[in-house]
Short mmCIF file of C-alpha atoms in Angstrom, two decimals:
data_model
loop_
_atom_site.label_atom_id
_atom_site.label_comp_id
_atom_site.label_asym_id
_atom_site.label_seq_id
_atom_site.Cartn_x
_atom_site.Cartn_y
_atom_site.Cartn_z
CA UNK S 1 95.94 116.48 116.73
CA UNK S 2 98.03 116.06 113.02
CA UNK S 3 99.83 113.49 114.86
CA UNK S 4 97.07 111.08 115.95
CA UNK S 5 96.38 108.24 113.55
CA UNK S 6 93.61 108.84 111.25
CA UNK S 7 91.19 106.74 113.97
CA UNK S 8 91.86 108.27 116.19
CA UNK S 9 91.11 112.48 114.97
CA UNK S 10 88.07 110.94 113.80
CA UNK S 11 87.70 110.05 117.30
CA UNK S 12 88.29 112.97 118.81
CA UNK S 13 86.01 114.91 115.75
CA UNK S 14 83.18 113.13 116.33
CA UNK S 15 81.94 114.52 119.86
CA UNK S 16 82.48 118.21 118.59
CA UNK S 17 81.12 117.79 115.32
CA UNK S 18 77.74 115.85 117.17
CA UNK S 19 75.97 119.36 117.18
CA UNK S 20 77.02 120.78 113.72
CA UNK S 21 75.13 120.66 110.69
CA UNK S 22 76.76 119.87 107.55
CA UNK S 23 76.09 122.95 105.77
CA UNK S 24 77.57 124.38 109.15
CA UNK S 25 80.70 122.34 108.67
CA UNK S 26 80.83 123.27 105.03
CA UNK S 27 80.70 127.15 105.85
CA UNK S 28 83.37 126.46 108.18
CA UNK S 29 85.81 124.46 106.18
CA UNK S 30 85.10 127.18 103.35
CA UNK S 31 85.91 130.02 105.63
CA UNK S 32 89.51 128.12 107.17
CA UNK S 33 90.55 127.81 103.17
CA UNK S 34 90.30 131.17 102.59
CA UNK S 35 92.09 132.40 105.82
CA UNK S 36 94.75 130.13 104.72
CA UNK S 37 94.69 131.69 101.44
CA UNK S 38 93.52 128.98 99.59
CA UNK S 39 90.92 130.54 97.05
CA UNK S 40 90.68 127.53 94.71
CA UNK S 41 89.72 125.06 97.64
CA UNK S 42 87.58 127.25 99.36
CA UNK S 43 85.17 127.25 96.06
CA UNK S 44 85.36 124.04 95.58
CA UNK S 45 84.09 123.57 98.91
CA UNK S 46 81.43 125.71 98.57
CA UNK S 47 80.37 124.38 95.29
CA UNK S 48 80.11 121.18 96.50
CA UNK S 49 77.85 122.45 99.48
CA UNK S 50 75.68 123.66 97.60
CA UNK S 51 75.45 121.30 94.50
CA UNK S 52 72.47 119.18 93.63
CA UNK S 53 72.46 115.57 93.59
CA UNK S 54 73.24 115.66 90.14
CA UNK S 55 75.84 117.88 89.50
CA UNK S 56 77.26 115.79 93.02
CA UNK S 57 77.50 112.88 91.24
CA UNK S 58 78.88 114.77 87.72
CA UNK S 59 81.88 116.20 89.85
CA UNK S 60 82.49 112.91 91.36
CA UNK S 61 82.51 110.89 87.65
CA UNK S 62 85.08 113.81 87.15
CA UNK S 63 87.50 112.88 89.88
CA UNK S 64 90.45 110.67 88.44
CA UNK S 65 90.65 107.66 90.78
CA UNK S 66 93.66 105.99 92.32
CA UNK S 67 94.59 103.30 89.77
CA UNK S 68 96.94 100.32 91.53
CA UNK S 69 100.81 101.63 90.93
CA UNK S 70 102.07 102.68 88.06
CA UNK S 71 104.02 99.50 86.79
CA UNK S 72 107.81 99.36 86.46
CA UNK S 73 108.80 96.92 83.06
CA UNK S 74 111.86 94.94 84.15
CA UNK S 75 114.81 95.82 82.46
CA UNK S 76 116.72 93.27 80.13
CA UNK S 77 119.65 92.99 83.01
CA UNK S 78 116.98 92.58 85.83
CA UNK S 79 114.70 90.25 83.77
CA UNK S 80 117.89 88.11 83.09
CA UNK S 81 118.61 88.07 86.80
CA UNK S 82 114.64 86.66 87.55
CA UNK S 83 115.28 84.07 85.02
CA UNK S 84 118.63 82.64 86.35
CA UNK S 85 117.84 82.74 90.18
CA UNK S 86 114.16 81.05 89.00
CA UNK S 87 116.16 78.73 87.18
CA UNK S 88 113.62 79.02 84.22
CA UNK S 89 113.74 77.57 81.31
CA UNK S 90 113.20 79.48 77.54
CA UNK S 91 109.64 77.96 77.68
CA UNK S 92 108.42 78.10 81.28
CA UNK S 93 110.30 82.14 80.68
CA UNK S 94 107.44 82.28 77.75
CA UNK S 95 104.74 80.92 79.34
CA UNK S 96 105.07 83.26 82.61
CA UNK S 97 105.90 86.06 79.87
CA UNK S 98 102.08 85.55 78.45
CA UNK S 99 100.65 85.15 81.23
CA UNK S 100 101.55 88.18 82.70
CA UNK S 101 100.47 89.95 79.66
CA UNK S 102 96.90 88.43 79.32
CA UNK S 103 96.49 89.64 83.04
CA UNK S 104 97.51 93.07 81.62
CA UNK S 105 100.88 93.56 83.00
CA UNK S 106 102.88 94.39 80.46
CA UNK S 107 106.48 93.93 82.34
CA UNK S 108 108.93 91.14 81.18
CA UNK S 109 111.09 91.53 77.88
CA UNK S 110 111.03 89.50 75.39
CA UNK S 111 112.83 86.17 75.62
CA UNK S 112 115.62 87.66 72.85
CA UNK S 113 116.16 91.11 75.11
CA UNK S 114 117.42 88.66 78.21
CA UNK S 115 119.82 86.31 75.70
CA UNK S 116 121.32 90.02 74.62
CA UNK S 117 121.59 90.48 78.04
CA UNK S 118 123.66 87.29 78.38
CA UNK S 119 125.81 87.97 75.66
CA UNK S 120 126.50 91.74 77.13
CA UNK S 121 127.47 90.25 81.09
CA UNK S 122 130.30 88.98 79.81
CA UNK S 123 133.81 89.93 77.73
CA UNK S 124 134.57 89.47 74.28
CA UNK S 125 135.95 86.57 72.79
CA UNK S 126 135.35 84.68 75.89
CA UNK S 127 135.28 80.98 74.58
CA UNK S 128 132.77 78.19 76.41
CA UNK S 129 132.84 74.48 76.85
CA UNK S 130 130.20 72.59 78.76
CA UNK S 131 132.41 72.75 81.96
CA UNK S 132 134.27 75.34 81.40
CA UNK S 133 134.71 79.22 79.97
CA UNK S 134 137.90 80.93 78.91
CA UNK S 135 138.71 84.66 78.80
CA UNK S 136 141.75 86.50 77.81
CA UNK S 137 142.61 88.31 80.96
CA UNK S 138 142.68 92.01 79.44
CA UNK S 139 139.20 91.17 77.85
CA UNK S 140 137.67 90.67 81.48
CA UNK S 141 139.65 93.68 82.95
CA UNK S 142 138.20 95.98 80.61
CA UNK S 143 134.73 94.36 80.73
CA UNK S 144 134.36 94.53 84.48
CA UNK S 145 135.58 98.33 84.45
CA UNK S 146 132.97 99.09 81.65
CA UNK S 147 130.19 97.25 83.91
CA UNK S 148 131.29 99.49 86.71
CA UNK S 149 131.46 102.40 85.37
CA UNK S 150 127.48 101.72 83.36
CA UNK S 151 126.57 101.44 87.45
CA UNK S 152 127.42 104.98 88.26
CA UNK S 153 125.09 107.68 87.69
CA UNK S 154 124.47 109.18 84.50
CA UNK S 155 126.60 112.01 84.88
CA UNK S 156 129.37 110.57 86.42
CA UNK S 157 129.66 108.43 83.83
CA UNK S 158 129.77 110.99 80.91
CA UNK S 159 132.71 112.46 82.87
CA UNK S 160 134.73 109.15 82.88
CA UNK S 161 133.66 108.82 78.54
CA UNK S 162 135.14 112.43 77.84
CA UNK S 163 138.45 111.69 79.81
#
């Protein structure tokens, strides 16, 4: 039965359960926990039981609930990617930026974290035109080795600093 959807064990429960009482249910439930050596829940279980409406609704206050997904801030490199394939400007960037917040997620850097960005993707003294940009061919080399290496897990890339 673990392998039926959740439907469908309800399903299936419902006919055997039809002459049960809960307290019946309870007892049982109780006694399965503590065959399967599982003191703690077999307690609870019987605490519950036997609660009163009360001290039901004091132990359910004290139940953390599920809160949406924990929510992952976008990294300077990954909030620069958003903004180029978005083709966002600095203030449209801002205004999404603040909106976000006042919604109360928390999860685009500033706008001066993704121009550091910028300035990190690419090699020193590259220089720029309005057509064009110009870098000295070692510059890049070195560059695009550094960027690969910063991809490689942590520890693989404190073996590639030492040597």
């Amino acid at each position: 039965m673990e392998e039926c959807s959740i439907f469908t064990r309800k399903r299936k429960l419902a006919d055997s359960t039809n002459d049960l009482t809960t307290k019946d249910l309870s007892d049982a439930l109780s006694i399965k926990y503590t065959k399967d050596s599982e003191r703690v829940r077999s307690q609870i279980t019987k605490s519950v039981a036997d609660a009163s409406p009360l001290r039901l609704k004091r132990i359910k206050e004290s139940i953390p609930t599920p809160t949406t997904t924990q929510i992952k801030k976008y990294g300077s490199e990954e909030a620069l990617a958003l903004f180029l394939d978005l083709e966002l400007s600095k203030e449209k960037y801002e205004k999404l930026r603040t909106s976000l917040m006042r919604h109360g997620a928390d999860v685009l850097p500033g706008y001066k974290h993704i121009t550091q960005a910028k300035i990190n993707s690419r090699p020193l003294r590259t220089e720029f035109t309005e057509v064009s940009a110009k870098a000295n061919l070692q510059d890049l080399m070195d560059h695009t080795a550094k960027r690969l290496l910063e991809s490689l897990p942590e520890m693989r890339w404190k073996f590639f600093q030492r040597n």
